[in-house]
CSV table of N, CA and C in Angstrom, one decimal:
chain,number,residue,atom,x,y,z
A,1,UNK,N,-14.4,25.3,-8.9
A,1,UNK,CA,-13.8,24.5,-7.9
A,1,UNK,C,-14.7,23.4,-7.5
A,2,UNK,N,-14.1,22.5,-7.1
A,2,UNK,CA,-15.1,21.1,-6.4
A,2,UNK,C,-14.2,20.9,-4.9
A,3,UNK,N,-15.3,19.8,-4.3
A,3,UNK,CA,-15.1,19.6,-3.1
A,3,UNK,C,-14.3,18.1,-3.2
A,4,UNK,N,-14.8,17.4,-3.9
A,4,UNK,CA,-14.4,15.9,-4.2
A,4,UNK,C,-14.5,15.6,-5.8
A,5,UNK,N,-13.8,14.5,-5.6
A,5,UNK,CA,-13.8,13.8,-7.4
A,5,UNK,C,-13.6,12.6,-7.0
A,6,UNK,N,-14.7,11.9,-7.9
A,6,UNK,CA,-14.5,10.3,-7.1
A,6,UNK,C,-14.3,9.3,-8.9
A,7,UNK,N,-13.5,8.6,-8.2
A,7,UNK,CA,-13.1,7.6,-10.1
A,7,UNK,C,-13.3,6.7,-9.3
A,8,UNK,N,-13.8,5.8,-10.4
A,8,UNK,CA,-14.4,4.5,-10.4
A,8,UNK,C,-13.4,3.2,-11.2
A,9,UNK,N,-12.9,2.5,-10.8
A,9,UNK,CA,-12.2,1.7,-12.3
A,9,UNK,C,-12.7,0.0,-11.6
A,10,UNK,N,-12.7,-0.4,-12.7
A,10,UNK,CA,-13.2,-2.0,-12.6
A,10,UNK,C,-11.8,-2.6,-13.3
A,11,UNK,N,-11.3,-3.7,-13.0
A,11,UNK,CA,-10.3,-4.2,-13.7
A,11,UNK,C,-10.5,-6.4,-13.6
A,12,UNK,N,-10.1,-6.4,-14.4
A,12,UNK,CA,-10.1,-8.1,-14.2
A,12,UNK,C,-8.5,-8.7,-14.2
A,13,UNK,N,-8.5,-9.7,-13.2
A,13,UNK,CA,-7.0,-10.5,-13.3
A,13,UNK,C,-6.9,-11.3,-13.8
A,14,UNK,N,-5.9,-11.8,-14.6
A,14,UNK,CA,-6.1,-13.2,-14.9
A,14,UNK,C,-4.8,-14.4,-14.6
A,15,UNK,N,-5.1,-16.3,-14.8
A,15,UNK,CA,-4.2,-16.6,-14.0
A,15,UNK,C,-3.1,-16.5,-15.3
A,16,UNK,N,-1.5,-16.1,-14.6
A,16,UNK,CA,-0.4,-16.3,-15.1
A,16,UNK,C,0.1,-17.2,-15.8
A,17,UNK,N,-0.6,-18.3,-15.5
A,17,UNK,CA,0.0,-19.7,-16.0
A,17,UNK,C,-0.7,-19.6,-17.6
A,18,UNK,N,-1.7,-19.1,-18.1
A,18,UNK,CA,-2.5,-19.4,-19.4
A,18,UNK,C,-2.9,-18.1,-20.2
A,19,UNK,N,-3.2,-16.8,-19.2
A,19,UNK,CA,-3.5,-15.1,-19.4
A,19,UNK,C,-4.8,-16.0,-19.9
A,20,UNK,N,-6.1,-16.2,-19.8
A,20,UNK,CA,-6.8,-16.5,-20.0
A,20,UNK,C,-8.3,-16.7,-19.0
A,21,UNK,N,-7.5,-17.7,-18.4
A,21,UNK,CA,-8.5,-17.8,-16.9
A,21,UNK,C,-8.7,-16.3,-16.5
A,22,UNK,N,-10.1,-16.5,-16.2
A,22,UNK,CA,-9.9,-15.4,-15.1
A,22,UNK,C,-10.2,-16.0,-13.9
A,23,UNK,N,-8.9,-15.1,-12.8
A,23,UNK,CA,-8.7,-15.1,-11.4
A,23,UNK,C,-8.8,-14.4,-10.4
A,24,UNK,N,-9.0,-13.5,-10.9
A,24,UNK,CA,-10.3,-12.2,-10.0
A,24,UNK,C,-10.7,-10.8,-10.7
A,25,UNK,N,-11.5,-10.4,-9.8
A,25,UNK,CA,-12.3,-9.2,-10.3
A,25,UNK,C,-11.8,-7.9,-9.3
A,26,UNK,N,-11.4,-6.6,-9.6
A,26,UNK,CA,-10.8,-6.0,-8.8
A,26,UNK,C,-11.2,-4.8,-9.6
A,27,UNK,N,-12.3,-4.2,-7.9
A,27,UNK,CA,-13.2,-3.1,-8.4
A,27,UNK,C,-12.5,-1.8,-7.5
A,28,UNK,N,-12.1,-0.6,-7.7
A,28,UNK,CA,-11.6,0.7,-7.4
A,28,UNK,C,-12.1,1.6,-6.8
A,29,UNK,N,-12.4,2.5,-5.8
A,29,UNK,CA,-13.1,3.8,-5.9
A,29,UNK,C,-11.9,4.8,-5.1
A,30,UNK,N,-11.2,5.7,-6.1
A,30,UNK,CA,-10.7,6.7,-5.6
A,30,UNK,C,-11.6,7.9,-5.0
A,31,UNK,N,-11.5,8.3,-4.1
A,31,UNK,CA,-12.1,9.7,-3.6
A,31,UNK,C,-10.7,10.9,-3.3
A,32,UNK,N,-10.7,11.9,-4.3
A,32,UNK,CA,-9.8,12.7,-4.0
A,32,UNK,C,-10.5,14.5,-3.2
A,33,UNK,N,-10.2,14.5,-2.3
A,33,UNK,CA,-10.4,15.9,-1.7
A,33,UNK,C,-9.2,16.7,-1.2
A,34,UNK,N,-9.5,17.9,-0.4
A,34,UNK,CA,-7.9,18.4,0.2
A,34,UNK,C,-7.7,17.6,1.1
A,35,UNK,N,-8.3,16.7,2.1
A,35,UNK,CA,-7.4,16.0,2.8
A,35,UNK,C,-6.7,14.9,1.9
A,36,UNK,N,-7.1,14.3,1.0
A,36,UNK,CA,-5.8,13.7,0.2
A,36,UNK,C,-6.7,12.5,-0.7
A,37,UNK,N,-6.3,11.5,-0.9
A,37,UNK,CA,-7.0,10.5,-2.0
A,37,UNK,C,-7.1,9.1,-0.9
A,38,UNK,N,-8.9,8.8,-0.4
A,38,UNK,CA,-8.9,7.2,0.2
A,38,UNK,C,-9.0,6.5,-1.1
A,39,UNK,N,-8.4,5.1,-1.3
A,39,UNK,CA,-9.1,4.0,-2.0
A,39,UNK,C,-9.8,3.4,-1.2
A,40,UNK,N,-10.8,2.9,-1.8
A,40,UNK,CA,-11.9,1.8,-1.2
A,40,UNK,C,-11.3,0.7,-2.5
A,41,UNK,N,-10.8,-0.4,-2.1
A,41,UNK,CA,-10.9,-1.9,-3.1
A,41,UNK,C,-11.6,-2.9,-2.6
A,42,UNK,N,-12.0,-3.7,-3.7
A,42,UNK,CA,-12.9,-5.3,-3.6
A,42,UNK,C,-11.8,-5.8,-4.8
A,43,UNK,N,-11.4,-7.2,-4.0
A,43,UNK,CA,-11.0,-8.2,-5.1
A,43,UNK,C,-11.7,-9.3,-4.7
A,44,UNK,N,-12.2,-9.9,-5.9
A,44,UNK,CA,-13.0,-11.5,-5.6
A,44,UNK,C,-12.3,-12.6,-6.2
A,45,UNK,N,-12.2,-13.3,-5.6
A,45,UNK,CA,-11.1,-14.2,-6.3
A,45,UNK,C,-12.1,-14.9,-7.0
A,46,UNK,N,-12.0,-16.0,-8.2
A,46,UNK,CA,-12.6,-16.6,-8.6
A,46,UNK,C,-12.2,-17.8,-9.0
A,47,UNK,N,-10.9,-18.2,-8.3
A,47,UNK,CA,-10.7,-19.8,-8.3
A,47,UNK,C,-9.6,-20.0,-7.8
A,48,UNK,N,-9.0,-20.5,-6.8
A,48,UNK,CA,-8.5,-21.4,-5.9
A,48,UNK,C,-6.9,-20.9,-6.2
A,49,UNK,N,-5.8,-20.4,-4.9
A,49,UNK,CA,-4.8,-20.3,-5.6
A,49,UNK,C,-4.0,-20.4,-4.4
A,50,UNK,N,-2.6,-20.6,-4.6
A,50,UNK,CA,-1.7,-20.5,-3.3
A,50,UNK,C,-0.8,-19.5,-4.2
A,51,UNK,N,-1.0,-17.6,-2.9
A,51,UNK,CA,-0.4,-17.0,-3.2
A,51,UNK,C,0.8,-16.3,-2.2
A,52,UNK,N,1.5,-16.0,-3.3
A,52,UNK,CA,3.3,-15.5,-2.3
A,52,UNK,C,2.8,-14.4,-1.7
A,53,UNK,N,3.7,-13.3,-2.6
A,53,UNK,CA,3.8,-12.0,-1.5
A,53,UNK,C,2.4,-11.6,-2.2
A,54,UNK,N,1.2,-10.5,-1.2
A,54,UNK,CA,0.5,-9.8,-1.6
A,54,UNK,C,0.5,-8.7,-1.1
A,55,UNK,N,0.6,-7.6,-2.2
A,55,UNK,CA,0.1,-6.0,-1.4
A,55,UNK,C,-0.9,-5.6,-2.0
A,56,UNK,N,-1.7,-4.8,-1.1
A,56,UNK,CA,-3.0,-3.6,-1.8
A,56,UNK,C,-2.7,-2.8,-1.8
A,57,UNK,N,-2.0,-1.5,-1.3
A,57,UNK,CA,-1.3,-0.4,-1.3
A,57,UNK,C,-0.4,0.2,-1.5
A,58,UNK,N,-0.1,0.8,-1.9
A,58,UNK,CA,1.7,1.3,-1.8
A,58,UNK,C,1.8,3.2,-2.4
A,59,UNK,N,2.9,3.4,-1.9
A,59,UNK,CA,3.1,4.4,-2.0
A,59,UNK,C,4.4,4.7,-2.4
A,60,UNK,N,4.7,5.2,-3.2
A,60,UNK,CA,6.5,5.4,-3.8
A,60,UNK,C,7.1,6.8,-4.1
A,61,UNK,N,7.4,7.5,-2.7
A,61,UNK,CA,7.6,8.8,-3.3
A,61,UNK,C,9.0,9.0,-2.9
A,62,UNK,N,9.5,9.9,-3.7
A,62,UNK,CA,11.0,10.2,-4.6
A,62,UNK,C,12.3,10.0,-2.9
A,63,UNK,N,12.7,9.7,-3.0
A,63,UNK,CA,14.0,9.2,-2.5
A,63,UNK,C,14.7,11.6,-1.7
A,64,UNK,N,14.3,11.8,-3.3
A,64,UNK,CA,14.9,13.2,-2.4
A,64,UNK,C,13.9,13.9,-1.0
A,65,UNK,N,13.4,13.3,-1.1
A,65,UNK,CA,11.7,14.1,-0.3
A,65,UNK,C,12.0,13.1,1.3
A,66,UNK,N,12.3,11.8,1.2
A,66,UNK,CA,12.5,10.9,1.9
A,66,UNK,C,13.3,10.2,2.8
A,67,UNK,N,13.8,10.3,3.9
A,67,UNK,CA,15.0,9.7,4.4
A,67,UNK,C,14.6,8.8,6.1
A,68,UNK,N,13.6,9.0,6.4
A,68,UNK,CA,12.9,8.4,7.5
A,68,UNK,C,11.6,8.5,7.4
A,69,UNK,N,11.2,7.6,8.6
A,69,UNK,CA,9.8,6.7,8.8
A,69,UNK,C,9.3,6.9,9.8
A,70,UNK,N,8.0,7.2,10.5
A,70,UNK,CA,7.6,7.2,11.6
A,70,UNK,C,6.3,5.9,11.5
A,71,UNK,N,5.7,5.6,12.5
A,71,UNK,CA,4.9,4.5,12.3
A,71,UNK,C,3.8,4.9,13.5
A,72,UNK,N,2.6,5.0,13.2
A,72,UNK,CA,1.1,4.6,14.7
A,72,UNK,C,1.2,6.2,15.2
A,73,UNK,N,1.8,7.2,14.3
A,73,UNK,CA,1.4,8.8,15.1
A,73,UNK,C,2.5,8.5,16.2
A,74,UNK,N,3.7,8.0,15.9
A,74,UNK,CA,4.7,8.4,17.0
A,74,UNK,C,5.6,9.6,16.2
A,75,UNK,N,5.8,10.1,17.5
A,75,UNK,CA,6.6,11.4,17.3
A,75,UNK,C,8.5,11.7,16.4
A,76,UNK,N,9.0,10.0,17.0
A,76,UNK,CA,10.2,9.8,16.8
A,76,UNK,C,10.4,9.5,15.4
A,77,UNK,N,11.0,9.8,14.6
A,77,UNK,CA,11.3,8.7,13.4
A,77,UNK,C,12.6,8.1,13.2
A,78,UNK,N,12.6,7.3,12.3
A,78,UNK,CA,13.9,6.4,12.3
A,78,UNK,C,14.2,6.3,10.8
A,79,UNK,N,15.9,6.3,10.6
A,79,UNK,CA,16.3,6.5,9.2
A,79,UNK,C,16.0,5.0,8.6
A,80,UNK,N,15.6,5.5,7.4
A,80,UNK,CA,14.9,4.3,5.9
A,80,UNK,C,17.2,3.6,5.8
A,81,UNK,N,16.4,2.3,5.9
A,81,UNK,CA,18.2,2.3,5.6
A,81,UNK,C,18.3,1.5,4.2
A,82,UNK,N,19.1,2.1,4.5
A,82,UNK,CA,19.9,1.9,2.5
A,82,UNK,C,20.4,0.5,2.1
A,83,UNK,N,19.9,-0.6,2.9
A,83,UNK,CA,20.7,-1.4,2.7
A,83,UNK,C,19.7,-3.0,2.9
A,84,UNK,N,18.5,-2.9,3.4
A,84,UNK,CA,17.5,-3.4,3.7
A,84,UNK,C,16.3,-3.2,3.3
A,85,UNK,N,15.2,-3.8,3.5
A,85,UNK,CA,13.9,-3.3,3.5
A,85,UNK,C,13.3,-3.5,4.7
A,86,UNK,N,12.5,-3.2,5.7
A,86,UNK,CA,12.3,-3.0,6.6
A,86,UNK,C,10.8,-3.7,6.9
A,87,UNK,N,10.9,-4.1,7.5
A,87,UNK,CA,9.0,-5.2,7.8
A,87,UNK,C,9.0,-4.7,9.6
A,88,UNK,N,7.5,-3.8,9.4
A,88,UNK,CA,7.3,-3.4,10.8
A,88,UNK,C,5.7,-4.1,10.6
A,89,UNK,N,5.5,-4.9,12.0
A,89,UNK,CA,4.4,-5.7,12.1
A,89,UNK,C,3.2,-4.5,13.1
A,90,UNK,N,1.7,-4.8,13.0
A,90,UNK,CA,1.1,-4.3,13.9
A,90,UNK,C,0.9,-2.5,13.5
A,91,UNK,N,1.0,-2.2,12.3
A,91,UNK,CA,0.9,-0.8,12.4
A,91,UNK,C,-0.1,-0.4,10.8
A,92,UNK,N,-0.9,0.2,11.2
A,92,UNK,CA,-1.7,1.2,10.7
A,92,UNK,C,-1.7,1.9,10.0
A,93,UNK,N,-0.9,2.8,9.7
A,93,UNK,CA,-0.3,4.2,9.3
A,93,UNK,C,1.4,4.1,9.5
A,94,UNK,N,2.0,5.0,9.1
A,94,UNK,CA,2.9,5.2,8.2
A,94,UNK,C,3.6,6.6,7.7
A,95,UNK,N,4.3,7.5,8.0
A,95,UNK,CA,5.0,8.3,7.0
A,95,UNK,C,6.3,8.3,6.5
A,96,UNK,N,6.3,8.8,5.4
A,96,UNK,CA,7.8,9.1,4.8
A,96,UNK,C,7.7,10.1,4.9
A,97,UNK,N,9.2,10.8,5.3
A,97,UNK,CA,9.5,12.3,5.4
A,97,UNK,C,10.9,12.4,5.3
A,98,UNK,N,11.3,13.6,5.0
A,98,UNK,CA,12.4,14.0,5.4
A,98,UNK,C,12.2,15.0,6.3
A,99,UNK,N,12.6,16.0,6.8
A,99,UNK,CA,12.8,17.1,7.9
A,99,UNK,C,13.6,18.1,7.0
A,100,UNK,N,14.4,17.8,6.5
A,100,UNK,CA,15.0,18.6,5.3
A,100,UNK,C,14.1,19.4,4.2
A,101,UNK,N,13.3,18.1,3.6
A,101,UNK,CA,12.8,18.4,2.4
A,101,UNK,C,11.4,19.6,3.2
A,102,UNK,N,10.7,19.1,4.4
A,102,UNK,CA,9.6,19.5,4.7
A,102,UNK,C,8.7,18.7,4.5
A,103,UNK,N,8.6,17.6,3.2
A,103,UNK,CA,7.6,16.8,2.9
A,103,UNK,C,6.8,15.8,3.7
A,104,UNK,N,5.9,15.3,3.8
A,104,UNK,CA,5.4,14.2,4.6
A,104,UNK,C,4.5,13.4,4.0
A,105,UNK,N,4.9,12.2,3.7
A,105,UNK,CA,3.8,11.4,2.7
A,105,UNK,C,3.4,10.2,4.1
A,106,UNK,N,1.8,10.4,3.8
A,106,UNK,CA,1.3,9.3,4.9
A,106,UNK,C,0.7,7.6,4.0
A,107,UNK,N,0.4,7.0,4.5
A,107,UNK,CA,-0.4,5.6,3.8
A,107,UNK,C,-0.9,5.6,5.1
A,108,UNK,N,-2.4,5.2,5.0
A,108,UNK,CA,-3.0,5.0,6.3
A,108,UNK,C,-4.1,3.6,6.0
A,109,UNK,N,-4.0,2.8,6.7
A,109,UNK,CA,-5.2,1.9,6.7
A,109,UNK,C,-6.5,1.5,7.5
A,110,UNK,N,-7.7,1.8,7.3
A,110,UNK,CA,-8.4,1.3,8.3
A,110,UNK,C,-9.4,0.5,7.8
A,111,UNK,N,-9.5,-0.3,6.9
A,111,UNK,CA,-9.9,-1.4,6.4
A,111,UNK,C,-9.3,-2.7,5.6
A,112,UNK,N,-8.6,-3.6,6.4
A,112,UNK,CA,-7.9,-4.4,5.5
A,112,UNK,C,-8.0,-6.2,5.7
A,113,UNK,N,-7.3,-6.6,4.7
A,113,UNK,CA,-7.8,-8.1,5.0
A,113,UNK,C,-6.4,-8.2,5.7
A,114,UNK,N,-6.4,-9.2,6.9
A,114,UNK,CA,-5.2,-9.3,7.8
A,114,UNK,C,-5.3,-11.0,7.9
A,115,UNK,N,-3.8,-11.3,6.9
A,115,UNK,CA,-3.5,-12.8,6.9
A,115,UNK,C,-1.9,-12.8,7.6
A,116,UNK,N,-1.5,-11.4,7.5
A,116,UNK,CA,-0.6,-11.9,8.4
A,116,UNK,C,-0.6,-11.9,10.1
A,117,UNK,N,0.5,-11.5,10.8
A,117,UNK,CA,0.7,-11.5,11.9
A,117,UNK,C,0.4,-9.9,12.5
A,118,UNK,N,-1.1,-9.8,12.1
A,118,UNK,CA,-1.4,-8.3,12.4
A,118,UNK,C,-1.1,-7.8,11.1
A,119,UNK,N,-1.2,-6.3,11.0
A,119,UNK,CA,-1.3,-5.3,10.4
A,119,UNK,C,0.6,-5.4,10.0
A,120,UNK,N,0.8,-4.9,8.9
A,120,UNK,CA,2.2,-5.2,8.4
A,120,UNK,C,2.7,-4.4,7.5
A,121,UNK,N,3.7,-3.3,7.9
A,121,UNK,CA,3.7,-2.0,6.9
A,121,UNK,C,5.5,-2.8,6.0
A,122,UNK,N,5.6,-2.9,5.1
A,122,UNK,CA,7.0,-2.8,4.3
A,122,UNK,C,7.5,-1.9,3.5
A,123,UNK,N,8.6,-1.4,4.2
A,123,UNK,CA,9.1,0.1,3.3
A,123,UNK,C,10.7,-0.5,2.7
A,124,UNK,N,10.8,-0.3,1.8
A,124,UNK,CA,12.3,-0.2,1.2
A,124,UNK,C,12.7,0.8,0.4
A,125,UNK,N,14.0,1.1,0.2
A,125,UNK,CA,14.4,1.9,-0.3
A,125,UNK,C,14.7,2.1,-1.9
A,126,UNK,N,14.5,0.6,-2.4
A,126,UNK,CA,14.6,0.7,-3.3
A,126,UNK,C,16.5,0.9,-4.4
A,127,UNK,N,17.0,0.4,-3.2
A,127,UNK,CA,18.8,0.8,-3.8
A,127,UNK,C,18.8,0.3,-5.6
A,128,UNK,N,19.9,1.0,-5.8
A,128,UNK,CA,20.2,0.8,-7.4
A,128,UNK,C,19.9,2.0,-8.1
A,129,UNK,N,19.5,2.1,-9.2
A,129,UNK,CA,18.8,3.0,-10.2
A,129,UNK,C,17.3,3.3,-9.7
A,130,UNK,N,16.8,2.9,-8.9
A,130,UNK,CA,15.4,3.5,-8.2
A,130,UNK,C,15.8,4.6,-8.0
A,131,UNK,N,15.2,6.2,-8.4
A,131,UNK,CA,15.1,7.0,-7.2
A,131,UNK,C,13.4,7.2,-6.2
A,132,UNK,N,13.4,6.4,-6.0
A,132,UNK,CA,12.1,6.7,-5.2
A,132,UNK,C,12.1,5.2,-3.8
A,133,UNK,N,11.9,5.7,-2.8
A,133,UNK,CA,11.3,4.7,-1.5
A,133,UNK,C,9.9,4.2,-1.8
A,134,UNK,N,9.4,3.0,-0.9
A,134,UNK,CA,8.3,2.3,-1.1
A,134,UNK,C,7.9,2.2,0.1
A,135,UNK,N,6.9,2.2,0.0
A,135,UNK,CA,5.6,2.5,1.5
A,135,UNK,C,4.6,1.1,0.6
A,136,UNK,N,4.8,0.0,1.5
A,136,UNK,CA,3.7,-1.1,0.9
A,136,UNK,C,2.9,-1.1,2.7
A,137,UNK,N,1.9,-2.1,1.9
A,137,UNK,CA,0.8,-2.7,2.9
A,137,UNK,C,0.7,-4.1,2.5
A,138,UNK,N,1.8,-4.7,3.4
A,138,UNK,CA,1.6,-6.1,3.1
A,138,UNK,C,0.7,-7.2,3.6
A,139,UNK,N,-0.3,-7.5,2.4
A,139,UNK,CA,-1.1,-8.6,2.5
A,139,UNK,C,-1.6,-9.4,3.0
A,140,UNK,N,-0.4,-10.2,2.8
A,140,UNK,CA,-0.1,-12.1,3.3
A,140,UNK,C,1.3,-12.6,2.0
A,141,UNK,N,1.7,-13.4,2.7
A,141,UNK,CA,2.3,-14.4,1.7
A,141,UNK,C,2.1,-15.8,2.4
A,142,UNK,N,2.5,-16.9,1.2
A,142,UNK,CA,1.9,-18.2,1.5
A,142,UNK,C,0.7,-18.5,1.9
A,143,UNK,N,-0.1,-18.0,1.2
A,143,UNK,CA,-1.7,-18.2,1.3
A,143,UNK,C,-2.3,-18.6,0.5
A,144,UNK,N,-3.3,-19.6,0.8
A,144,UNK,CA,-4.5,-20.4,0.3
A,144,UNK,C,-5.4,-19.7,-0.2
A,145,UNK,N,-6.2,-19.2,-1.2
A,145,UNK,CA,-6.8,-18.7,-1.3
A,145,UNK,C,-7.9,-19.2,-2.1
A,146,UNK,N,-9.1,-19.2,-1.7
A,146,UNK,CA,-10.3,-20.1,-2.5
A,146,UNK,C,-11.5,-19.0,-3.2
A,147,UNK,N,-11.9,-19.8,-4.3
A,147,UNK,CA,-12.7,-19.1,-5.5
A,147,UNK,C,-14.0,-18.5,-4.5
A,148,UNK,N,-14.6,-17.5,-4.3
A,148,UNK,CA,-16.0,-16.6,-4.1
A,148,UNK,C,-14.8,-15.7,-2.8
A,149,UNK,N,-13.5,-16.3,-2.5
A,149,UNK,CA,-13.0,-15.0,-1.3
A,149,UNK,C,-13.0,-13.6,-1.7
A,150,UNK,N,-13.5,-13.0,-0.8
A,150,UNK,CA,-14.1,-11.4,-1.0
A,150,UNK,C,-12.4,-10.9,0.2
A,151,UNK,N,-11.6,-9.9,-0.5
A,151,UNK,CA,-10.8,-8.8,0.2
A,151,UNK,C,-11.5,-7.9,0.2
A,152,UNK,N,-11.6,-7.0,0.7
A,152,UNK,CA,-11.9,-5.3,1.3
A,152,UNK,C,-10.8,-4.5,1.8
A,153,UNK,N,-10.3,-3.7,1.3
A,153,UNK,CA,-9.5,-2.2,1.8
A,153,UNK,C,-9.7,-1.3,1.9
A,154,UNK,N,-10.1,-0.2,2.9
A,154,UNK,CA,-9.8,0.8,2.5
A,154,UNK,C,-8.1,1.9,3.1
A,155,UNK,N,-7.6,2.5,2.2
A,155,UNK,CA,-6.2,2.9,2.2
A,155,UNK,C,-6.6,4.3,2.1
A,156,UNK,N,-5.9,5.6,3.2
A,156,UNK,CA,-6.0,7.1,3.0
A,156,UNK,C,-4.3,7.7,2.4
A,157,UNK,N,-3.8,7.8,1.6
A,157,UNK,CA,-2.8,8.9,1.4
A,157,UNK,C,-3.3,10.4,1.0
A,158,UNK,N,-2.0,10.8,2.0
A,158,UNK,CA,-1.8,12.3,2.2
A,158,UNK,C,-0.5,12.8,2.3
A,159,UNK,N,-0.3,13.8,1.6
A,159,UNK,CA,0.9,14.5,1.5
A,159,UNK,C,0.7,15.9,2.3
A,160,UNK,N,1.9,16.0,3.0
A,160,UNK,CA,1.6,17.3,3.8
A,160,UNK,C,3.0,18.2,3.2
A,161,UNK,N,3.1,19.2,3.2
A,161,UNK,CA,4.5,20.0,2.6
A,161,UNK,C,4.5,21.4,4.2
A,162,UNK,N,5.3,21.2,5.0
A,162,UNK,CA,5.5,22.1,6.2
A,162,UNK,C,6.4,23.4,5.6
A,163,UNK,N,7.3,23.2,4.6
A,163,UNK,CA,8.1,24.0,3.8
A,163,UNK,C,8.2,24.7,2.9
């Protein structure tokens, strides 16, 4: 048995426009224990860019397991609707659950780069041939971004099963 397992991955981006340039460097460290799996990320940019939507997190678990959201450790939750994607500003943490299934999937953040308007969780449902909901951690969009900028994250998911 072990107590932890930690993965390491290095990866490189490159820009879109040529697949050639490189446009950042994006270093990983998973830590998995029983309380669940943190990432720690570093992206470095390495040359100048105006970018749209950005996430560093996400979480996507199955649609049957999932039917509401709670947000900041409140008690209430509210149903994932079928018909939207939902942008809740100022929040931290995050679960999907159902009360049916028993399941509880968290995304939690306590290290992130904040370009938007505070802390910014976006869940959708994903309608169509998706079966699975999305738990993002959005970014920024419409951002400047210049060559040596350093991001930092760190993200905790945890799955709890009460059933």
């Amino acid at each position: 048995s072990f107590n932890t397992l930690e993965i390491i991955q290095s990866s490189n981006g490159y820009d879109p426009n040529d697949s050639t340039t490189l446009a950042l460097t994006h270093n990983k460290t998973h830590t998995v224990n029983k309380a669940g799996i943190t990432t720690d990320q570093t992206v470095e940019w390495k040359n100048d860019y105006h970018l749209k939507n950005c996430f560093m997190a996400m979480m996507p678990p199955s649609k049957d397991y999932t039917d509401q959201y709670k947000v900041n450790g409140t008690e209430t939750g509210s149903t994932i609707s079928r018909d939207k994607a939902i942008t809740i500003e100022n929040v931290t943490s995050a679960v999907l659950y159902s009360q049916e299934s028993g399941v509880y999937y968290e995304m939690s953040i306590s290290k992130y780069p904040y370009y938007n308007n505070g802390a910014t969780f976006y869940i959708t449902n994903n309608s169509g041939s998706a079966n699975y909901n999305k738990m993002y951690y959005y970014c920024c969009s419409d951002k400047e971004v210049t060559a040596g900028t350093v991001w930092e994250s760190t993200t905790h998911y945890s799955i709890d099963v009460t059933k």
